[in-house]
mmCIF file of C-alpha atoms in Angstrom:
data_model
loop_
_atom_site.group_PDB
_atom_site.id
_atom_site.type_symbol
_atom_site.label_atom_id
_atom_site.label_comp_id
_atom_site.label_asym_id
_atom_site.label_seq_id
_atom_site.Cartn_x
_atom_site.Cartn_y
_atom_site.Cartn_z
ATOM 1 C CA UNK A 1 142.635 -73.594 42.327
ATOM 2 C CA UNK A 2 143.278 -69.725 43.369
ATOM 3 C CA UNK A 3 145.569 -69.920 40.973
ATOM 4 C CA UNK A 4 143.387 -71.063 37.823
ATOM 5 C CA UNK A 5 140.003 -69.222 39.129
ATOM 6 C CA UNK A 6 138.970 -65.780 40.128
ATOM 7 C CA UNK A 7 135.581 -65.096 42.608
ATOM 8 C CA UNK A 8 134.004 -62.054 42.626
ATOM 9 C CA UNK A 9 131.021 -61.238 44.856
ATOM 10 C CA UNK A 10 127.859 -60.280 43.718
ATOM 11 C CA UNK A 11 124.326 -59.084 45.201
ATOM 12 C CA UNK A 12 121.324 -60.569 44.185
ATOM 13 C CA UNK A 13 117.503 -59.959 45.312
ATOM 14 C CA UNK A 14 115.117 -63.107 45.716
ATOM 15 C CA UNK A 15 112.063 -62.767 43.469
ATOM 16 C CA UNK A 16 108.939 -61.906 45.564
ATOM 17 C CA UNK A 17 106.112 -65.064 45.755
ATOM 18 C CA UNK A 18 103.745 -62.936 47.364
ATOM 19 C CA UNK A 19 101.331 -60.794 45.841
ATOM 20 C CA UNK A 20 101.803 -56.520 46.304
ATOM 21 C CA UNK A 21 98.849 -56.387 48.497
ATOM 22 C CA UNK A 22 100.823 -57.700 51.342
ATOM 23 C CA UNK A 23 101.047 -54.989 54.583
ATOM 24 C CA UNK A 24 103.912 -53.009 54.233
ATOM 25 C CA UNK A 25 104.811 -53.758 57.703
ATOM 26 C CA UNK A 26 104.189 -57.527 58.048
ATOM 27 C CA UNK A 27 107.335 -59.816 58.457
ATOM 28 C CA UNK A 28 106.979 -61.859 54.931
ATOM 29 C CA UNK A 29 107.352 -58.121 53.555
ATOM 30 C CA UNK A 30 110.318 -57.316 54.988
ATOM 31 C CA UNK A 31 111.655 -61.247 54.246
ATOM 32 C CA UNK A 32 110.873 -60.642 50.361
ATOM 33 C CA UNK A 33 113.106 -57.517 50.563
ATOM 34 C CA UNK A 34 115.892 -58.476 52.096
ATOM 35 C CA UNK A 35 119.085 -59.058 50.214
ATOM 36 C CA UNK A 36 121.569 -61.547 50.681
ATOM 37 C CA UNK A 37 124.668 -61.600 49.458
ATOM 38 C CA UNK A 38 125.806 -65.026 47.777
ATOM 39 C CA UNK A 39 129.219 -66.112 46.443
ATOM 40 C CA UNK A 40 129.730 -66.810 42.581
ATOM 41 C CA UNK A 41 132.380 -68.075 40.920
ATOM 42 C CA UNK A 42 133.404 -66.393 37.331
ATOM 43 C CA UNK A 43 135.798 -68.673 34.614
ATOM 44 C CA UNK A 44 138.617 -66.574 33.059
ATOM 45 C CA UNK A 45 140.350 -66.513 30.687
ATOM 46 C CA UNK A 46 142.891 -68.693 29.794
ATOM 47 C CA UNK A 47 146.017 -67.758 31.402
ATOM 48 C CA UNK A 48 148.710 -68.056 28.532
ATOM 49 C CA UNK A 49 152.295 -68.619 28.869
ATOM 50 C CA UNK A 50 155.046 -67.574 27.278
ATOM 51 C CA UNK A 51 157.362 -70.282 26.896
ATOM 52 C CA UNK A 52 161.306 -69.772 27.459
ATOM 53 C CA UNK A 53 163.464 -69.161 24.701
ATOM 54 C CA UNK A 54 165.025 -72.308 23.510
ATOM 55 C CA UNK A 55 168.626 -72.214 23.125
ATOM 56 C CA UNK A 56 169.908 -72.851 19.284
ATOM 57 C CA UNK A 57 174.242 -72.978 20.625
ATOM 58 C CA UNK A 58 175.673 -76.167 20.378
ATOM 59 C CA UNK A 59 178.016 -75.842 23.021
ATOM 60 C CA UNK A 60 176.982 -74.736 26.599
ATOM 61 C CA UNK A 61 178.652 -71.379 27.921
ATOM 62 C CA UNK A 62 181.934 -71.554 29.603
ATOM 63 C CA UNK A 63 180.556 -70.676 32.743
ATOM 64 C CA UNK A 64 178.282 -73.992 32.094
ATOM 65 C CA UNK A 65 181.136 -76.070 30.655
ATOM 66 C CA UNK A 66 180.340 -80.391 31.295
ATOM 67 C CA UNK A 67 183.248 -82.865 31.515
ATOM 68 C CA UNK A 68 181.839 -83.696 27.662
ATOM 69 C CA UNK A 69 183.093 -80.197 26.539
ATOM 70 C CA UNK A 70 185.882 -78.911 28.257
ATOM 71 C CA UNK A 71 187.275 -75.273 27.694
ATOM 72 C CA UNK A 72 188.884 -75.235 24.569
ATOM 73 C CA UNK A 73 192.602 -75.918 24.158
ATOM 74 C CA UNK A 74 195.053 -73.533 22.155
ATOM 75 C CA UNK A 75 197.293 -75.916 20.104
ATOM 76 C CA UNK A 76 201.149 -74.893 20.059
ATOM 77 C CA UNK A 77 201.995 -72.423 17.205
ATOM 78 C CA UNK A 78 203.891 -73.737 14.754
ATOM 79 C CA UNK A 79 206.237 -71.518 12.297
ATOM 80 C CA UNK A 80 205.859 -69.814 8.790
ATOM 81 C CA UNK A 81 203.210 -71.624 6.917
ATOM 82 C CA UNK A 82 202.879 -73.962 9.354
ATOM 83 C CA UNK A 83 201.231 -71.198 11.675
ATOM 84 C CA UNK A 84 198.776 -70.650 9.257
ATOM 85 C CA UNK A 85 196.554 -73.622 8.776
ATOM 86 C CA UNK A 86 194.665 -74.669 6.107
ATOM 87 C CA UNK A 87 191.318 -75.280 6.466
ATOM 88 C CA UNK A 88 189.060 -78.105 4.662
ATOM 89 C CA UNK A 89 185.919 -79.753 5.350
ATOM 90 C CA UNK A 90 187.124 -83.312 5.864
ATOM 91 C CA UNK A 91 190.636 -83.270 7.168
ATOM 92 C CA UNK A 92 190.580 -87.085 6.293
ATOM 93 C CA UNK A 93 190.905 -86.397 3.139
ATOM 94 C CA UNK A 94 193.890 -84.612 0.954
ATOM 95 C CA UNK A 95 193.565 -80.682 1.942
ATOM 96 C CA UNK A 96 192.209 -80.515 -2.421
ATOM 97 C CA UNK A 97 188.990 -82.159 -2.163
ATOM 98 C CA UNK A 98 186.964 -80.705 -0.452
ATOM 99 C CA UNK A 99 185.812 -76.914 0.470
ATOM 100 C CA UNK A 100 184.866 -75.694 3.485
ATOM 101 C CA UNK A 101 180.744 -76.565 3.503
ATOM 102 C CA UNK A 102 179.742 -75.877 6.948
ATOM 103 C CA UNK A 103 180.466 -72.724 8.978
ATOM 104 C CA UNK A 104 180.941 -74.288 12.235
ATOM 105 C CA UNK A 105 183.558 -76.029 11.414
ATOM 106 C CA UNK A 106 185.343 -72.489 11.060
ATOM 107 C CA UNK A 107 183.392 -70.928 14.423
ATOM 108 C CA UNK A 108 184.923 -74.205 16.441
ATOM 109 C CA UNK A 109 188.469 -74.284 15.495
ATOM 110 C CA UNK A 110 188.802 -70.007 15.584
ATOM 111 C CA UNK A 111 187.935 -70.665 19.028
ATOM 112 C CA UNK A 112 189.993 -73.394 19.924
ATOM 113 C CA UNK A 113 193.788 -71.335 18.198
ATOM 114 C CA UNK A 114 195.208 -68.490 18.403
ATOM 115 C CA UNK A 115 196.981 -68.645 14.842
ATOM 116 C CA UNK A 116 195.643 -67.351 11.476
ATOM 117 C CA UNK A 117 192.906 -69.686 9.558
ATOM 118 C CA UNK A 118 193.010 -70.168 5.543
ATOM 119 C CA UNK A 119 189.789 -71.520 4.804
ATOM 120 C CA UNK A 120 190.403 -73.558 1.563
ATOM 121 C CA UNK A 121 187.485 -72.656 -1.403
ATOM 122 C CA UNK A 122 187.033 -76.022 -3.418
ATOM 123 C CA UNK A 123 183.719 -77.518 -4.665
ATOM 124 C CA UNK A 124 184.556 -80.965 -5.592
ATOM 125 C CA UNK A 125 187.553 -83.266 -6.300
ATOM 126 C CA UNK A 126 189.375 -83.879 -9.600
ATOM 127 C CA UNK A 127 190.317 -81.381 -11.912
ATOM 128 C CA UNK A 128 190.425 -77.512 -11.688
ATOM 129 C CA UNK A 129 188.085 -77.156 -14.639
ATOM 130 C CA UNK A 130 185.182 -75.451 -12.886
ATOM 131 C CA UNK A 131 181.639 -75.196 -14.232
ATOM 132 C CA UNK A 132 179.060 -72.155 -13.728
ATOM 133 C CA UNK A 133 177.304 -73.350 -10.771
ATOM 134 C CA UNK A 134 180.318 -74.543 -9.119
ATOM 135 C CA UNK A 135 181.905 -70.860 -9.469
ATOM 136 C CA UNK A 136 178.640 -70.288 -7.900
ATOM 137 C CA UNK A 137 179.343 -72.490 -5.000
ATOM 138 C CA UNK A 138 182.574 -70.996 -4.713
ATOM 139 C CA UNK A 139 181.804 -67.661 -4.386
ATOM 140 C CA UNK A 140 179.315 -68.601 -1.570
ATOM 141 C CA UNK A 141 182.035 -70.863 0.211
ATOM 142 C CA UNK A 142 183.855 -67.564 0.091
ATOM 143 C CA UNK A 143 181.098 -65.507 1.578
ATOM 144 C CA UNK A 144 180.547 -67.747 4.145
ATOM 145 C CA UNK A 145 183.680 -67.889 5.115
ATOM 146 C CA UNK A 146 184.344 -64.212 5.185
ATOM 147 C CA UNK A 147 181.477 -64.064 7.951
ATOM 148 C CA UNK A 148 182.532 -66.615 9.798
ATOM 149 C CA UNK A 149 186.095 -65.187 10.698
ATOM 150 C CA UNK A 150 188.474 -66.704 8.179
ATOM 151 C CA UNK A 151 192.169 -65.093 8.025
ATOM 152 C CA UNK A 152 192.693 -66.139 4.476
ATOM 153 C CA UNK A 153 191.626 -68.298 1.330
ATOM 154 C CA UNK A 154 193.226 -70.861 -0.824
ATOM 155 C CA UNK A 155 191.554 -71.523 -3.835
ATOM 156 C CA UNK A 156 192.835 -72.226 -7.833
ATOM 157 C CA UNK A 157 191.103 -72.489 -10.634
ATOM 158 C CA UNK A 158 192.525 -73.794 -14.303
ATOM 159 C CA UNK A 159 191.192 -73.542 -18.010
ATOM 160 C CA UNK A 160 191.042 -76.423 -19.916
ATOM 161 C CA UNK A 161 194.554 -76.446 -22.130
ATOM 162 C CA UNK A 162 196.090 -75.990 -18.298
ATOM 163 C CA UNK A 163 196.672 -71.766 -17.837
ATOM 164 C CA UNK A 164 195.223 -70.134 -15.058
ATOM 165 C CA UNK A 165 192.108 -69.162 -15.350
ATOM 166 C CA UNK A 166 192.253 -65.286 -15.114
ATOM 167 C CA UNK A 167 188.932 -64.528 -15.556
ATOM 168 C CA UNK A 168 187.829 -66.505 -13.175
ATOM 169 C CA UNK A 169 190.866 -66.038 -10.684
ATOM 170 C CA UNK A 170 190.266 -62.396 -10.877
ATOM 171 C CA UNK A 171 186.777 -62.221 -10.262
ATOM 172 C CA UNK A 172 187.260 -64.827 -6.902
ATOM 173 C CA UNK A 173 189.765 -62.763 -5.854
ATOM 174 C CA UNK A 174 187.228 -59.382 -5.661
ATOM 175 C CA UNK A 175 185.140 -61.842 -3.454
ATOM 176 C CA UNK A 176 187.586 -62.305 -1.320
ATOM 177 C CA UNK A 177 189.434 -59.178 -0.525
ATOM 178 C CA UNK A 178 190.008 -57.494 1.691
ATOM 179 C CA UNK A 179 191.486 -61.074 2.928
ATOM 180 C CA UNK A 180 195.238 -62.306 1.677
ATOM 181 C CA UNK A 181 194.473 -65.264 -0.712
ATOM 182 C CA UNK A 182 196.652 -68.576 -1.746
ATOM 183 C CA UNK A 183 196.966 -69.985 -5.289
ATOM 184 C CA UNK A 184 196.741 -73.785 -4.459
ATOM 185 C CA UNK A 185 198.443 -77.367 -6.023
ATOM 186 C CA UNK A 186 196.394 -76.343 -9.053
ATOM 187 C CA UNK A 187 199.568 -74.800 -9.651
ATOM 188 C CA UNK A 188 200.961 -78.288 -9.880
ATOM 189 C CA UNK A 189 198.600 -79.247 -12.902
ATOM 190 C CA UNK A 190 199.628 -76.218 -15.471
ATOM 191 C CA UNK A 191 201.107 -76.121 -18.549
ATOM 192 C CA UNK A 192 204.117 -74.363 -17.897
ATOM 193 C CA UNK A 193 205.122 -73.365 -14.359
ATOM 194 C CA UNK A 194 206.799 -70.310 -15.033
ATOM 195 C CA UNK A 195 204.750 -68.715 -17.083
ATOM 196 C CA UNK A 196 201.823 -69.308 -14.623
ATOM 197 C CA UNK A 197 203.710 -67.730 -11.771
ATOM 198 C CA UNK A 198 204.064 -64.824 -13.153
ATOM 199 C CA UNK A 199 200.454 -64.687 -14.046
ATOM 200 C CA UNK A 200 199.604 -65.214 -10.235
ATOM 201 C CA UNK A 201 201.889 -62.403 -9.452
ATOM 202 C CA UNK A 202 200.203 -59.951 -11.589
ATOM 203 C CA UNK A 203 196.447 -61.163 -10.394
ATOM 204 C CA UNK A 204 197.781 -59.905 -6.780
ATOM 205 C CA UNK A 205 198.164 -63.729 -4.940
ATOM 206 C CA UNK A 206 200.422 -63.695 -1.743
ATOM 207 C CA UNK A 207 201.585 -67.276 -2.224
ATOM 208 C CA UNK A 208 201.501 -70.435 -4.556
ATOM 209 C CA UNK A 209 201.497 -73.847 -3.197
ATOM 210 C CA UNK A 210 203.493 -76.065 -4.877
ATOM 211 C CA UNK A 211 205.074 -79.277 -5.020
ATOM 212 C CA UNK A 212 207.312 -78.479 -8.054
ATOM 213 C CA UNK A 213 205.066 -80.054 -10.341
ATOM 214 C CA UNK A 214 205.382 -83.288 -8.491
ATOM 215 C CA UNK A 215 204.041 -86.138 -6.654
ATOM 216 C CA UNK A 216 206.223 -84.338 -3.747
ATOM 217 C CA UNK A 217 208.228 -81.789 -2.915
ATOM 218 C CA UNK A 218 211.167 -83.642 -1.845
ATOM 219 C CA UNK A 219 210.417 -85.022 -6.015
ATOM 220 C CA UNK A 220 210.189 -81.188 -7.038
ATOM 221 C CA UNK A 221 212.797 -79.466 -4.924
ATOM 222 C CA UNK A 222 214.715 -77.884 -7.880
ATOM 223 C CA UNK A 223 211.817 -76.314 -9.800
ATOM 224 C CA UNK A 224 210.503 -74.792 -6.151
ATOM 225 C CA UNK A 225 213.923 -73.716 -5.850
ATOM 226 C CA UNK A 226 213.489 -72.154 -9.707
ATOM 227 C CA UNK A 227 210.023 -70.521 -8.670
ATOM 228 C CA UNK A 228 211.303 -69.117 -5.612
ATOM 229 C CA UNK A 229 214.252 -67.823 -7.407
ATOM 230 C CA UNK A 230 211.950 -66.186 -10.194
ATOM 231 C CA UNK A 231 209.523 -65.181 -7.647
ATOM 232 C CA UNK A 232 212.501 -62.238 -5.943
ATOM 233 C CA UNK A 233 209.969 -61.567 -3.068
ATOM 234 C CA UNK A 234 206.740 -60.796 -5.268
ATOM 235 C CA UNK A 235 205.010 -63.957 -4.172
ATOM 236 C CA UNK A 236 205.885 -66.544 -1.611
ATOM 237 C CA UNK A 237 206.250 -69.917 -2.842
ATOM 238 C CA UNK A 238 204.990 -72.441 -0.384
ATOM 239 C CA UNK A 239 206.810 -76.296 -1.023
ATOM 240 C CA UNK A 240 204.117 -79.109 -0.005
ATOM 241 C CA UNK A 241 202.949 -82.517 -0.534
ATOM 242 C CA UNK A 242 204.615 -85.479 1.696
ATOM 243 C CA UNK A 243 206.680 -83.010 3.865
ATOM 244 C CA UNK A 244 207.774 -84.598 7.038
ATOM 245 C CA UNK A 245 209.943 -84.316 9.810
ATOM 246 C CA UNK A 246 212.398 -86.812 7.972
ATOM 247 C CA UNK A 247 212.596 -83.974 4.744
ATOM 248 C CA UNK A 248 212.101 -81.162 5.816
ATOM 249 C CA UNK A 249 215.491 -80.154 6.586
ATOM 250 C CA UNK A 250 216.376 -81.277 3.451
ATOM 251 C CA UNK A 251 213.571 -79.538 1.595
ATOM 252 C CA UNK A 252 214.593 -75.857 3.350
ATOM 253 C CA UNK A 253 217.946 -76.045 2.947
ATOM 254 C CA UNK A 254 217.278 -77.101 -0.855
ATOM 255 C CA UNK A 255 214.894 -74.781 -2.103
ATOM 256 C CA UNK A 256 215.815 -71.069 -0.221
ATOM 257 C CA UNK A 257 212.180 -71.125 0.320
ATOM 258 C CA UNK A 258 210.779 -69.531 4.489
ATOM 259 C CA UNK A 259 207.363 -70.960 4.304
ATOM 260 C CA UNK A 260 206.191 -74.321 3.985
ATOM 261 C CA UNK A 261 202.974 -76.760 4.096
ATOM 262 C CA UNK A 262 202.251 -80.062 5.507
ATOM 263 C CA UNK A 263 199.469 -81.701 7.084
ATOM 264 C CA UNK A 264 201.205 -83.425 10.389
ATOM 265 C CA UNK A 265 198.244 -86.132 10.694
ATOM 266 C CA UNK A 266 197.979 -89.589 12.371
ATOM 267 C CA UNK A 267 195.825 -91.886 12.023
ATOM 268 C CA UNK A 268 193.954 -92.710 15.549
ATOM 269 C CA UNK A 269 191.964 -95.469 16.561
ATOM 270 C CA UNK A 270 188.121 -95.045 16.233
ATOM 271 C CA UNK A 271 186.193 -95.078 19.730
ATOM 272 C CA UNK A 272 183.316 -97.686 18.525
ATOM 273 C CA UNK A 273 182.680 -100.640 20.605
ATOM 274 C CA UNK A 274 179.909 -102.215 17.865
ATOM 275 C CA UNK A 275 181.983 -102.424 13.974
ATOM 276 C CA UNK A 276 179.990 -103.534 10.939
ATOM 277 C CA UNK A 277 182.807 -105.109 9.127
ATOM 278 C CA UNK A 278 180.657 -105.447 5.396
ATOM 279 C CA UNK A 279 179.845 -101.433 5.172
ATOM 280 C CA UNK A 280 182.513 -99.030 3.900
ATOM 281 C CA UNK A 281 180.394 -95.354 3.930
ATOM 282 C CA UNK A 282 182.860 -94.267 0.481
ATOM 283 C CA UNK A 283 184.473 -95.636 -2.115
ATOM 284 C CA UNK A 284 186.943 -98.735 -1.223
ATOM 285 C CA UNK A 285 190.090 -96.482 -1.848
ATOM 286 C CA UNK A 286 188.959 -94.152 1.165
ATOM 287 C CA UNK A 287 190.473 -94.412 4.821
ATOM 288 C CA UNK A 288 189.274 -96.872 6.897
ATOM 289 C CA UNK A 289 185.517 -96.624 8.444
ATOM 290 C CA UNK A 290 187.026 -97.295 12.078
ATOM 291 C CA UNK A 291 190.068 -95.027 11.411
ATOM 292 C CA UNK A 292 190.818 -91.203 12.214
ATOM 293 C CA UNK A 293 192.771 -89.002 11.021
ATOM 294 C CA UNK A 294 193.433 -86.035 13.313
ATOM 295 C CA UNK A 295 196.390 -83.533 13.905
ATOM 296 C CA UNK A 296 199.171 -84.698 15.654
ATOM 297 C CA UNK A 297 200.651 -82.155 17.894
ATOM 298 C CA UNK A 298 204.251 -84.087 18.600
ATOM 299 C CA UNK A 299 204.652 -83.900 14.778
ATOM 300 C CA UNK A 300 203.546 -80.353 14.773
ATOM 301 C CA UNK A 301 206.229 -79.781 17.366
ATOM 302 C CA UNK A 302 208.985 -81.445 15.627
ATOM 303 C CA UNK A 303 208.676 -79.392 12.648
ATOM 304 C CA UNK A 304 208.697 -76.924 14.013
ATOM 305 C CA UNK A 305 211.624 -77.060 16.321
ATOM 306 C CA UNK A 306 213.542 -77.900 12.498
ATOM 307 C CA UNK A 307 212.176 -75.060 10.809
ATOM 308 C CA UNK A 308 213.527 -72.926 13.650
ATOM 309 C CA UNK A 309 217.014 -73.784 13.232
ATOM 310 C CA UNK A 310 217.078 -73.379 9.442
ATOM 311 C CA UNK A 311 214.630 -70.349 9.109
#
């Protein structure tokens, strides 16, 4: 109550109920005039509160780390491309479909390495025919990305009778400098592969990813051989699509090329318990609901140990 209330004393004088001809110096005189003091009790105001400042971080500090979020882990570096990874917004899907949407995804995983991060810049799946408000999207991807820490960006961009799209490759590219920036497996779709490399040379890319205008690079080797060969240092061509460690020996020693791209997955079991076999959240071509695809660092490893003792 001391808390909530305040008292403060105050001096009051009881009302006379006698008449003024009363003697001066009789004793129900000198009663009328006393004073007494008497205690009263004054309401304040109401106290207010400021509340604490709610936290917005979606990880606790790592002074405050929980067994649920342990300290975060840097993952082995890899070589050449390979210590550069690419990042997309699903990584269950193929590294083209999607860009990268949400920032954390970029804040999380430049905590967790130590190794440059390409942040891929891709609005949708299928073609490389891009309308107005998806260059919009792109350049905001790009943005984003840009203040969130990203080494790099891959991006590509096509017109419709399959040339690169200079206009629009040019104007992407003053979004993202001052960062290096990759010419994707758009490259893949074009007309005619040498022509379009030398295009991306004079737009200023550092590298082309490439699959020789494939469904593979092992299926491509001797036009990424060609392209590298044409390329004499100006641009580094990148081989990927279905490397693994059972061709990529092969694929290095083939092509000349020191750089290279693959995605090193697995596919790990999901962690749910309860499984509603009759809903598939995608189309019926997509990965299984109950099935993950994540990194896999022994693959990561064996690469790289190969790539060492070619490169």
């Amino acid at each position: 109550m001391g808390s909530s209330w305040r008292c403060a004393w105050t001096r009051w004088s009881r009302p006379s109920t006698r008449s003024a001809e009363v003697p001066a110096g009789s004793s129900c005189a000198r009663a009328s005039s006393r004073e007494e003091p008497r205690r009263a009790w004054v309401r304040p105001r109401a106290r207010t509160r400021t509340p604490p400042v709610p936290s917005f971080s979606r990880f606790p500090s790592p002074r405050a780390r929980s067994p649920r979020y342990p300290p975060p882990r840097a993952l082995p570096r890899p070589i050449s491309w390979a210590s550069t990874p690419s990042l997309t917004h699903l990584l269950s899907l193929s590294p083209l479909h999607l860009s990268l949407s949400p920032p954390g995804l970029l804040q999380v995983v430049k905590q967790c390495v130590r190794v440059p991060v390409f942040v891929m810049i891709r609005p949708r799946g299928g073609d490389f025919l891009y309308s107005d408000r998806e260059v919009e999207v792109m350049k905001a991807d790009i943005r984003l990305a840009k203040l969130h820490g990203a080494d790099g960006l891959v991006f590509g961009a096509l017109t419709e009778d399959g040339r690169i799209d200079t206009e629009l490759c040019t104007a992407l590219l003053a979004a993202c400098r001052p960062l290096p920036v990759t010419f994707h497996r758009a490259f893949d779709m074009v007309h005619d592969p040498q022509v379009a490399l030398e295009t991306l040379i004079s737009l200023g890319f550092e590298r082309v990813l490439t699959s020789g205008c494939d469904s593979s690079a092992l299926e491509g080797l001797s036009l990424i051989k060609k392209l590298a060969e044409q390329a004499k240092g100006r641009i580094v061509v990148v081989p990927g699509g279905g490397i693994t460690e059972r061709n990529l020996q092969r694929i290095l020693e083939g092509s000349t090329v020191s750089e290279f791209h693959c995605s090193a997955r697995s596919a790990r079991d999901s962690g749910m318990k309860f499984r509603n076999p009759n809903v598939a959240m995608g189309a019926s071509f997509s990965a299984p609901e109950y099935s993950i695809k994540v990194a896999d660092v022994a693959k990561v490893r064996t690469l790289n140990a190969i790539a060492k003792n070619i490169l």
